[in-house]
Amino acid sequence: MVGVSGVRGIVGESLTDEVAEQFGRAFATMLPAGATVALGWDTRPSGPMIRDAVIAGLNAGGVNVVDLGIVSTPGVAMMIKHLSAGGGIVITASHNPAPYNGIKFMTPDGLNLPADQAERLKNIWQSGKFTTSETSGTITQNDQTHSIHIEAVCGIIDVKAVAGRKFKVVLDSINGAGCVGTPLLLEKLGCELVHINSEPTGEFAHKPEPISENLAGLCEAVREHQANVGFAQDPDADRLVIVDENGKFIGEEYTLALASAFVLRQQTGDLATNLSTSRMMDDIAASAGMKLHRTPVGEANVADAMNQYGCVFGGEGNGGVIDPRVVLVRDSFVGIVLMLNYLVETGKAVSELASDLPKYEMHKEKFPCPPEAAEKILLAVREAFSSRPSAKINDADGLRVDLPQGWLHVRASNTEPIMRIITEARDAESAGKIAEEVRKIADVARASRP
Ligand code: MG
């Protein structure tokens, strides 16, 4: 599977050492001769094999590699900038299960490849026409990622004030890339750390996606240790979710919402998020007198909008926060420091800060949909909802309709023949009703002849 965020597949099936080497060679073909690439990987057992294959491909194309070791995705992005590298690569399949791995490519700015460059990379790979260099590229090691990353994130908060509080924190790093750097960060912030799933072995102790059903262990540890807060990272440590002081998972949408609320106390400026993210973000921006820019789904789209509109903060509702003062990719370290500083500054508990935000309930579902039916369905949903009082339409990515009582977002998946419906309203029942209405319209549209 080759998408905007890179290549991802099951190791030994769709993602082999041969494919990895070809992508190394394809990326080298895109870069100027003698370029340097910063490269890191998460803790998956297949990491070293994919790494060696990608490096072989890069070196064959004359590209020099700076090997960062096991580091987070935002850590690689930081180092690309720090080293003035010509690009970056992370070997990770993010939140996908252990049999998967992936190769994620980054620009010299530490951003995910924009769609046109991702397309170009794919075309070069498919053509098999790679540049071959007479002189092989070099490999050097660099172990500075954690310290440079930690220094950067500490630069956006009041470290002294946070350290003075001596928070008790439970951290679940899912035996992933967050295992090494995150405890160093929390140590610098004076926290008493209970670290679970803390060995960088890549043996995931639970399903790696940081969502409610996978976090029972973290919730229990927060209660058992009477901690102030619990944090969970995904395997490449770009996403973060939060458990409150009662051991209750507050929901992945709250990472971005709480961090945004805090940042708008620090600074003035606009926010950006994707079309599937909670209305809490509209409320937070509005109450500070700022604008929220909505983008198509995908981290790169949010980063683009942040660049374009000079946003002070942004991210995605899946626990991905982006602070341009650090780097323009999702960063769990940023979420951690902002949350802790927010607790200090307000003197409130996590549960209080969460309940200070307007309360919404989200509803998510998907249904099978052949690609050729998607257009018809979107048109029918648009027709049905656009005449509603105060309906606001955004068709930048599928269709989002904002209504006074809630909103809906319908879009076809890029990777599977399905459509996703996300709705949100003041309570679960109302959110479910909006989704039901959408589904009925979709059923009729799909059955109708063109
Ligand atoms: Mg991730």
Short mmCIF file of C-alpha atoms and ligand atoms in Angstrom, two decimals:
data_model
loop_
_atom_site.label_atom_id
_atom_site.label_comp_id
_atom_site.label_asym_id
_atom_site.label_seq_id
_atom_site.Cartn_x
_atom_site.Cartn_y
_atom_site.Cartn_z
CA MET A 1 0.00 0.00 0.00
CA VAL A 2 1.55 3.26 -1.17
CA GLY A 3 -0.13 6.34 0.22
CA VAL A 4 0.62 9.96 1.07
CA SER A 5 2.25 8.95 4.33
CA GLY A 6 4.57 6.47 2.59
CA VAL A 7 4.63 2.74 2.14
CA ARG A 8 3.00 0.32 4.54
CA GLY A 9 2.47 -3.41 4.44
CA ILE A 10 2.84 -6.79 6.09
CA VAL A 11 6.51 -7.66 6.41
CA GLY A 12 7.51 -10.60 4.21
CA GLU A 13 4.32 -10.28 2.14
CA SER A 14 3.78 -6.88 0.54
CA LEU A 15 6.71 -5.24 2.35
CA THR A 16 9.89 -7.20 1.67
CA ASP A 17 13.55 -6.24 1.88
CA GLU A 18 13.49 -5.99 -1.91
CA VAL A 19 10.63 -3.47 -1.89
CA ALA A 20 12.37 -1.52 0.89
CA GLU A 21 15.59 -1.30 -1.11
CA GLN A 22 13.69 -0.19 -4.22
CA PHE A 23 12.05 2.61 -2.26
CA GLY A 24 15.45 3.63 -0.90
CA ARG A 25 16.69 3.83 -4.47
CA ALA A 26 13.56 5.67 -5.64
CA PHE A 27 13.92 8.28 -2.87
CA ALA A 28 17.63 8.68 -3.73
CA THR A 29 16.60 9.28 -7.36
CA MET A 30 14.42 12.21 -6.26
CA LEU A 31 17.19 13.84 -4.20
CA PRO A 32 20.14 15.90 -5.44
CA ALA A 33 23.44 14.02 -5.82
CA GLY A 34 25.32 13.71 -2.53
CA ALA A 35 22.27 14.53 -0.41
CA THR A 36 21.99 13.45 3.23
CA VAL A 37 18.97 11.66 4.71
CA ALA A 38 18.21 11.40 8.45
CA LEU A 39 16.78 7.97 9.23
CA GLY A 40 15.18 6.47 12.33
CA TRP A 41 12.98 3.49 13.14
CA ASP A 42 10.49 2.37 15.77
CA THR A 43 10.93 -0.78 17.86
CA ARG A 44 9.29 -3.35 15.58
CA PRO A 45 11.44 -6.49 15.28
CA SER A 46 11.43 -6.10 11.48
CA GLY A 47 12.91 -2.58 11.83
CA PRO A 48 16.60 -3.44 11.40
CA MET A 49 15.93 -5.58 8.31
CA ILE A 50 13.87 -2.85 6.59
CA ARG A 51 16.38 -0.22 7.73
CA ASP A 52 19.34 -2.06 6.19
CA ALA A 53 17.49 -2.56 2.92
CA VAL A 54 16.42 1.10 2.69
CA ILE A 55 19.94 2.28 3.54
CA ALA A 56 21.40 -0.03 0.86
CA GLY A 57 19.06 1.57 -1.69
CA LEU A 58 19.90 5.11 -0.57
CA ASN A 59 23.65 4.42 -0.57
CA ALA A 60 23.49 2.85 -4.03
CA GLY A 61 21.97 6.12 -5.25
CA GLY A 62 24.86 8.07 -3.70
CA VAL A 63 22.84 9.36 -0.74
CA ASN A 64 24.51 9.66 2.67
CA VAL A 65 22.55 8.37 5.67
CA VAL A 66 22.61 9.65 9.23
CA ASP A 67 21.38 6.73 11.32
CA LEU A 68 19.47 8.08 14.35
CA GLY A 69 18.63 4.70 15.90
CA ILE A 70 15.30 4.00 17.60
CA VAL A 71 13.62 7.39 17.77
CA SER A 72 10.13 8.87 17.49
CA THR A 73 8.70 10.19 14.22
CA PRO A 74 8.77 13.80 15.45
CA GLY A 75 12.35 13.16 16.61
CA VAL A 76 13.36 12.35 13.03
CA ALA A 77 11.59 15.49 11.80
CA MET A 78 13.54 17.57 14.34
CA MET A 79 16.85 16.06 13.25
CA ILE A 80 16.23 16.69 9.54
CA LYS A 81 16.09 20.38 10.36
CA HIS A 82 18.94 20.22 12.85
CA LEU A 83 21.24 18.47 10.36
CA SER A 84 19.98 20.50 7.38
CA ALA A 85 19.39 17.13 5.73
CA GLY A 86 17.89 16.79 2.27
CA GLY A 87 15.10 14.59 3.61
CA GLY A 88 14.18 12.02 6.21
CA ILE A 89 12.87 8.49 6.56
CA VAL A 90 11.09 6.78 9.44
CA ILE A 91 10.71 3.00 9.43
CA THR A 92 7.36 2.61 11.18
CA ALA A 93 3.83 1.36 10.69
CA SER A 94 2.60 3.77 13.38
CA HIS A 95 -0.44 2.27 15.15
CA ASN A 96 -0.77 -0.80 12.86
CA PRO A 97 -0.30 -4.24 14.47
CA ALA A 98 3.11 -5.89 14.82
CA PRO A 99 3.15 -7.84 11.49
CA TYR A 100 3.14 -4.51 9.66
CA ASN A 101 5.94 -2.10 9.01
CA GLY A 102 6.27 0.94 6.79
CA ILE A 103 8.57 3.55 5.29
CA LYS A 104 7.62 7.16 5.82
CA PHE A 105 9.36 9.88 3.81
CA MET A 106 9.92 13.47 4.87
CA THR A 107 10.95 16.74 3.22
CA PRO A 108 13.94 18.94 4.23
CA ASP A 109 11.50 20.87 6.45
CA GLY A 110 10.67 17.71 8.37
CA LEU A 111 7.19 17.56 6.82
CA ASN A 112 5.51 14.52 5.35
CA LEU A 113 5.91 14.45 1.57
CA PRO A 114 3.25 16.59 -0.11
CA ALA A 115 0.88 14.65 -2.39
CA ASP A 116 2.66 15.57 -5.65
CA GLN A 117 6.06 14.44 -4.34
CA ALA A 118 4.56 11.24 -2.92
CA GLU A 119 3.08 10.60 -6.38
CA ARG A 120 6.46 11.22 -7.99
CA LEU A 121 8.16 8.80 -5.62
CA LYS A 122 5.56 6.16 -6.43
CA ASN A 123 6.03 6.70 -10.17
CA ILE A 124 9.82 6.39 -9.91
CA TRP A 125 9.38 3.19 -7.90
CA GLN A 126 6.94 1.74 -10.44
CA SER A 127 9.17 2.68 -13.40
CA GLY A 128 12.18 1.01 -11.76
CA LYS A 129 14.38 3.73 -13.33
CA PHE A 130 16.73 4.57 -10.49
CA THR A 131 19.81 6.78 -10.46
CA THR A 132 22.96 4.80 -9.80
CA SER A 133 25.92 6.59 -8.30
CA GLU A 134 29.54 5.68 -8.96
CA THR A 135 30.39 6.53 -5.37
CA SER A 136 28.36 4.86 -2.70
CA GLY A 137 26.80 7.05 0.02
CA THR A 138 28.10 6.92 3.59
CA ILE A 139 26.49 5.88 6.88
CA THR A 140 27.12 7.78 10.12
CA GLN A 141 25.51 7.34 13.54
CA ASN A 142 23.96 10.16 15.56
CA ASP A 143 22.52 9.74 19.07
CA GLN A 144 21.49 13.35 19.74
CA THR A 145 17.82 13.08 18.76
CA HIS A 146 16.35 12.73 22.24
CA SER A 147 18.31 15.59 23.79
CA ILE A 148 17.62 17.97 20.89
CA HIS A 149 13.94 17.07 20.83
CA ILE A 150 13.57 17.45 24.61
CA GLU A 151 15.29 20.82 24.57
CA ALA A 152 12.94 22.04 21.84
CA VAL A 153 9.72 20.97 23.59
CA CYS A 154 10.91 22.35 26.93
CA GLY A 155 11.38 25.68 25.16
CA ILE A 156 7.60 26.11 24.77
CA ILE A 157 6.66 25.75 28.46
CA ASP A 158 7.59 26.95 31.95
CA VAL A 159 9.85 24.03 32.93
CA LYS A 160 10.59 25.42 36.40
CA ALA A 161 6.93 25.74 37.30
CA VAL A 162 6.13 22.23 36.04
CA ALA A 163 9.14 20.68 37.80
CA GLY A 164 8.08 22.42 41.02
CA ARG A 165 4.81 20.48 41.07
CA LYS A 166 6.44 17.03 41.08
CA PHE A 167 3.60 15.39 39.16
CA LYS A 168 3.06 11.68 39.39
CA VAL A 169 2.66 10.41 35.83
CA VAL A 170 1.87 6.98 34.41
CA LEU A 171 3.19 6.54 30.87
CA ASP A 172 2.31 3.68 28.51
CA SER A 173 4.86 3.64 25.66
CA ILE A 174 3.55 0.35 24.17
CA ASN A 175 7.18 -0.90 24.07
CA GLY A 176 7.58 1.49 21.16
CA ALA A 177 9.80 4.39 20.08
CA GLY A 178 8.62 6.55 22.99
CA CYS A 179 10.32 4.25 25.52
CA VAL A 180 13.71 5.94 25.49
CA GLY A 181 13.18 9.67 25.05
CA THR A 182 9.93 10.19 26.96
CA PRO A 183 11.24 9.15 30.42
CA LEU A 184 14.16 11.55 29.92
CA LEU A 185 11.68 14.32 29.19
CA LEU A 186 9.55 13.52 32.25
CA GLU A 187 12.65 13.33 34.42
CA LYS A 188 13.64 16.82 33.29
CA LEU A 189 10.12 17.96 34.22
CA GLY A 190 10.55 16.69 37.79
CA CYS A 191 7.87 14.00 37.42
CA GLU A 192 7.64 10.83 39.41
CA LEU A 193 7.24 8.31 36.60
CA VAL A 194 5.45 4.98 36.58
CA HIS A 195 6.41 3.64 33.16
CA ILE A 196 4.45 0.69 31.79
CA ASN A 197 5.25 -1.14 28.52
CA SER A 198 8.57 0.63 28.77
CA GLU A 199 10.97 -1.76 26.99
CA PRO A 200 11.83 -0.82 23.39
CA THR A 201 11.27 -4.39 22.19
CA GLY A 202 8.41 -3.82 19.77
CA GLU A 203 6.44 -6.52 21.54
CA PHE A 204 3.16 -4.67 21.81
CA ALA A 205 1.51 -5.44 25.16
CA HIS A 206 -1.89 -4.47 23.78
CA LYS A 207 -3.28 -3.40 20.41
CA PRO A 208 -1.16 -0.39 19.51
CA GLU A 209 -3.87 2.06 18.44
CA PRO A 210 -4.29 4.49 21.38
CA ILE A 211 -8.06 4.21 21.80
CA SER A 212 -10.24 3.43 24.82
CA GLU A 213 -10.54 -0.35 24.42
CA ASN A 214 -6.73 -0.76 24.38
CA LEU A 215 -5.93 1.32 27.44
CA ALA A 216 -7.41 -0.64 30.37
CA GLY A 217 -3.94 -1.31 31.79
CA LEU A 218 -3.02 2.36 31.79
CA CYS A 219 -6.31 3.38 33.43
CA GLU A 220 -5.81 0.79 36.15
CA ALA A 221 -2.20 1.88 36.78
CA VAL A 222 -3.29 5.51 37.18
CA ARG A 223 -5.81 4.46 39.84
CA GLU A 224 -3.44 2.09 41.55
CA HIS A 225 -0.64 4.67 41.79
CA GLN A 226 -3.00 7.61 42.42
CA ALA A 227 -1.26 9.50 39.64
CA ASN A 228 -2.13 13.00 38.45
CA VAL A 229 -2.36 11.92 34.84
CA GLY A 230 -1.83 8.98 32.48
CA PHE A 231 -0.37 9.28 29.00
CA ALA A 232 -0.38 6.70 26.18
CA GLN A 233 1.73 6.93 23.04
CA ASP A 234 1.44 5.01 19.80
CA PRO A 235 4.44 2.94 18.57
CA ASP A 236 6.17 5.84 16.78
CA ALA A 237 5.25 8.33 19.52
CA ASP A 238 3.62 10.95 17.36
CA ARG A 239 0.16 10.48 18.90
CA LEU A 240 -0.76 10.91 22.55
CA VAL A 241 -3.93 10.24 24.55
CA ILE A 242 -4.74 11.20 28.12
CA VAL A 243 -6.21 9.44 31.15
CA ASP A 244 -7.48 11.64 33.97
CA GLU A 245 -6.56 11.46 37.68
CA ASN A 246 -9.46 9.06 38.31
CA GLY A 247 -8.11 6.56 35.80
CA LYS A 248 -10.72 7.50 33.21
CA PHE A 249 -9.77 7.75 29.53
CA ILE A 250 -11.04 11.19 28.52
CA GLY A 251 -11.17 10.46 24.77
CA GLU A 252 -8.62 10.99 22.00
CA GLU A 253 -10.27 14.24 20.85
CA TYR A 254 -9.26 15.90 24.12
CA THR A 255 -5.50 15.87 23.52
CA LEU A 256 -5.74 18.45 20.76
CA ALA A 257 -8.59 20.36 22.42
CA LEU A 258 -6.85 20.79 25.79
CA ALA A 259 -3.48 21.58 24.23
CA SER A 260 -5.12 24.15 21.92
CA ALA A 261 -6.96 25.76 24.83
CA PHE A 262 -3.66 26.13 26.68
CA VAL A 263 -1.72 27.45 23.67
CA LEU A 264 -4.35 30.16 23.13
CA ARG A 265 -3.70 31.29 26.71
CA GLN A 266 -0.01 31.60 25.84
CA GLN A 267 -0.34 33.22 22.42
CA THR A 268 -2.81 34.70 19.96
CA GLY A 269 -3.25 33.17 16.51
CA ASP A 270 -5.30 30.82 14.39
CA LEU A 271 -5.69 27.05 14.73
CA ALA A 272 -5.95 24.29 12.11
CA THR A 273 -7.43 20.80 12.19
CA ASN A 274 -8.99 18.29 9.81
CA LEU A 275 -12.66 17.98 8.93
CA SER A 276 -13.20 14.90 11.14
CA THR A 277 -12.17 16.60 14.38
CA SER A 278 -14.49 17.66 17.20
CA ARG A 279 -16.43 20.91 17.29
CA MET A 280 -14.65 21.62 20.56
CA MET A 281 -11.95 23.12 18.34
CA ASP A 282 -14.36 25.63 16.78
CA ASP A 283 -15.51 26.64 20.26
CA ILE A 284 -11.96 27.01 21.60
CA ALA A 285 -10.90 29.18 18.65
CA ALA A 286 -14.07 31.28 18.81
CA SER A 287 -13.84 31.92 22.55
CA ALA A 288 -10.33 33.32 22.01
CA GLY A 289 -11.51 35.39 19.04
CA MET A 290 -9.38 33.32 16.65
CA LYS A 291 -10.10 31.36 13.48
CA LEU A 292 -10.07 27.60 13.01
CA HIS A 293 -8.97 26.39 9.58
CA ARG A 294 -10.45 23.02 8.55
CA THR A 295 -8.46 20.82 6.18
CA PRO A 296 -8.82 17.49 4.39
CA VAL A 297 -7.90 14.48 6.54
CA GLY A 298 -4.15 13.81 6.69
CA GLU A 299 -1.38 15.26 8.79
CA ALA A 300 0.32 16.89 5.78
CA ASN A 301 -2.85 18.83 4.97
CA VAL A 302 -3.05 20.24 8.49
CA ALA A 303 0.65 21.19 8.38
CA ASP A 304 0.08 22.90 5.00
CA ALA A 305 -2.77 24.99 6.39
CA MET A 306 -0.69 25.90 9.44
CA ASN A 307 2.06 27.16 7.14
CA GLN A 308 -0.33 28.98 4.87
CA TYR A 309 -2.28 30.78 7.62
CA GLY A 310 0.53 31.11 10.14
CA CYS A 311 -1.38 29.09 12.75
CA VAL A 312 0.02 28.96 16.28
CA PHE A 313 -1.22 25.41 16.83
CA GLY A 314 -3.01 22.54 15.14
CA GLY A 315 -3.36 18.81 14.76
CA GLU A 316 -5.83 15.97 14.47
CA GLY A 317 -8.53 14.63 16.76
CA ASN A 318 -6.81 11.23 16.94
CA GLY A 319 -4.36 12.55 19.54
CA GLY A 320 -1.95 14.23 17.13
CA VAL A 321 -0.87 17.73 18.16
CA ILE A 322 1.38 19.97 16.06
CA ASP A 323 3.27 22.96 17.46
CA PRO A 324 5.18 25.00 14.86
CA ARG A 325 7.59 26.18 17.58
CA VAL A 326 8.91 22.58 17.68
CA VAL A 327 8.27 20.92 14.33
CA LEU A 328 5.36 20.71 11.88
CA VAL A 329 4.48 17.08 12.55
CA ARG A 330 2.39 15.40 15.24
CA ASP A 331 4.38 15.11 18.44
CA SER A 332 3.43 13.26 21.65
CA PHE A 333 6.18 15.13 23.56
CA VAL A 334 4.44 18.42 22.76
CA GLY A 335 1.13 17.06 24.05
CA ILE A 336 2.76 15.97 27.31
CA VAL A 337 4.49 19.26 28.11
CA LEU A 338 1.50 21.42 27.23
CA MET A 339 -0.84 19.27 29.34
CA LEU A 340 1.45 19.43 32.38
CA ASN A 341 1.93 23.17 32.05
CA TYR A 342 -1.83 23.64 31.71
CA LEU A 343 -2.36 21.71 34.98
CA VAL A 344 0.20 23.90 36.77
CA GLU A 345 -1.09 27.18 35.43
CA THR A 346 -4.73 26.52 36.30
CA GLY A 347 -4.19 24.45 39.44
CA LYS A 348 -6.97 22.20 38.13
CA ALA A 349 -7.09 18.44 37.70
CA VAL A 350 -7.27 16.80 34.25
CA SER A 351 -10.94 15.88 34.76
CA GLU A 352 -11.80 19.50 35.60
CA LEU A 353 -10.01 20.88 32.54
CA ALA A 354 -11.79 18.31 30.36
CA SER A 355 -15.20 19.14 31.81
CA ASP A 356 -14.56 22.88 31.31
CA LEU A 357 -14.79 22.20 27.55
CA PRO A 358 -18.14 22.07 25.75
CA LYS A 359 -19.41 18.50 25.83
CA TYR A 360 -20.06 16.61 22.60
CA GLU A 361 -20.47 12.98 21.65
CA MET A 362 -19.08 11.54 18.45
CA HIS A 363 -20.48 8.68 16.42
CA LYS A 364 -18.37 6.78 13.87
CA GLU A 365 -19.40 4.09 11.44
CA LYS A 366 -18.51 2.77 8.01
CA PHE A 367 -20.33 0.93 5.27
CA PRO A 368 -19.20 -0.93 2.13
CA CYS A 369 -19.14 1.35 -0.89
CA PRO A 370 -17.66 0.63 -4.32
CA PRO A 371 -15.59 3.63 -5.50
CA GLU A 372 -18.01 4.33 -8.39
CA ALA A 373 -20.92 4.85 -5.96
CA ALA A 374 -19.11 7.33 -3.73
CA GLU A 375 -19.78 10.39 -5.88
CA LYS A 376 -23.51 9.60 -6.10
CA ILE A 377 -23.79 9.19 -2.35
CA LEU A 378 -21.97 12.43 -1.59
CA LEU A 379 -24.23 14.28 -4.00
CA ALA A 380 -27.37 12.83 -2.42
CA VAL A 381 -26.23 13.66 1.12
CA ARG A 382 -25.33 17.16 0.01
CA GLU A 383 -28.75 17.66 -1.59
CA ALA A 384 -30.54 16.41 1.50
CA PHE A 385 -28.65 18.52 4.01
CA SER A 386 -27.76 21.74 2.19
CA SER A 387 -31.30 23.07 2.47
CA ARG A 388 -31.37 22.67 6.27
CA PRO A 389 -31.48 25.93 8.23
CA SER A 390 -27.98 27.38 8.77
CA ALA A 391 -26.31 24.39 7.08
CA LYS A 392 -22.63 25.06 6.25
CA ILE A 393 -21.08 22.88 3.56
CA ASN A 394 -17.40 22.03 3.17
CA ASP A 395 -16.50 19.69 0.30
CA ALA A 396 -12.72 19.84 0.50
CA ASP A 397 -12.61 16.15 1.47
CA GLY A 398 -15.80 14.18 0.98
CA LEU A 399 -18.57 16.24 2.53
CA ARG A 400 -18.84 17.95 5.88
CA VAL A 401 -22.08 19.62 6.87
CA ASP A 402 -22.23 21.78 9.99
CA LEU A 403 -25.68 22.24 11.46
CA PRO A 404 -26.62 24.15 14.61
CA GLN A 405 -27.22 20.90 16.54
CA GLY A 406 -24.15 19.02 15.27
CA TRP A 407 -22.23 18.03 12.17
CA LEU A 408 -21.53 15.16 9.82
CA HIS A 409 -18.52 14.20 7.74
CA VAL A 410 -18.83 11.55 5.02
CA ARG A 411 -15.85 10.43 2.98
CA ALA A 412 -14.70 7.49 0.94
CA SER A 413 -11.62 5.68 2.22
CA ASN A 414 -8.49 5.99 0.04
CA THR A 415 -7.44 2.44 0.78
CA GLU A 416 -10.58 0.29 1.11
CA PRO A 417 -13.95 0.20 -0.73
CA ILE A 418 -15.78 1.75 2.22
CA MET A 419 -17.30 5.08 3.23
CA ARG A 420 -16.91 6.52 6.68
CA ILE A 421 -19.52 8.56 8.49
CA ILE A 422 -18.52 10.66 11.47
CA THR A 423 -21.10 12.73 13.29
CA GLU A 424 -21.06 14.77 16.46
CA ALA A 425 -23.78 16.32 18.59
CA ARG A 426 -24.49 17.32 22.19
CA ASP A 427 -25.42 13.74 23.11
CA ALA A 428 -24.81 10.26 21.73
CA GLU A 429 -28.42 9.74 20.69
CA SER A 430 -28.51 12.86 18.52
CA ALA A 431 -25.16 12.01 16.95
CA GLY A 432 -26.47 8.52 16.17
CA LYS A 433 -29.61 9.98 14.60
CA ILE A 434 -27.64 12.19 12.21
CA ALA A 435 -25.57 9.17 11.18
CA GLU A 436 -28.69 7.07 10.66
CA GLU A 437 -30.15 9.72 8.40
CA VAL A 438 -26.95 9.83 6.35
CA ARG A 439 -26.89 6.06 6.05
CA LYS A 440 -30.48 5.95 4.80
CA ILE A 441 -29.76 8.58 2.16
CA ALA A 442 -26.66 6.64 1.14
CA ASP A 443 -28.60 3.37 0.87
CA VAL A 444 -31.16 4.95 -1.46
CA ALA A 445 -28.49 6.67 -3.56
CA ARG A 446 -26.45 3.51 -3.93
CA ALA A 447 -29.47 1.50 -5.07
CA SER A 448 -30.53 4.10 -7.64
CA ARG A 449 -29.47 3.82 -11.28
CA PRO A 450 -26.99 6.38 -12.57
MG MG B 1 1.88 7.23 14.78
#
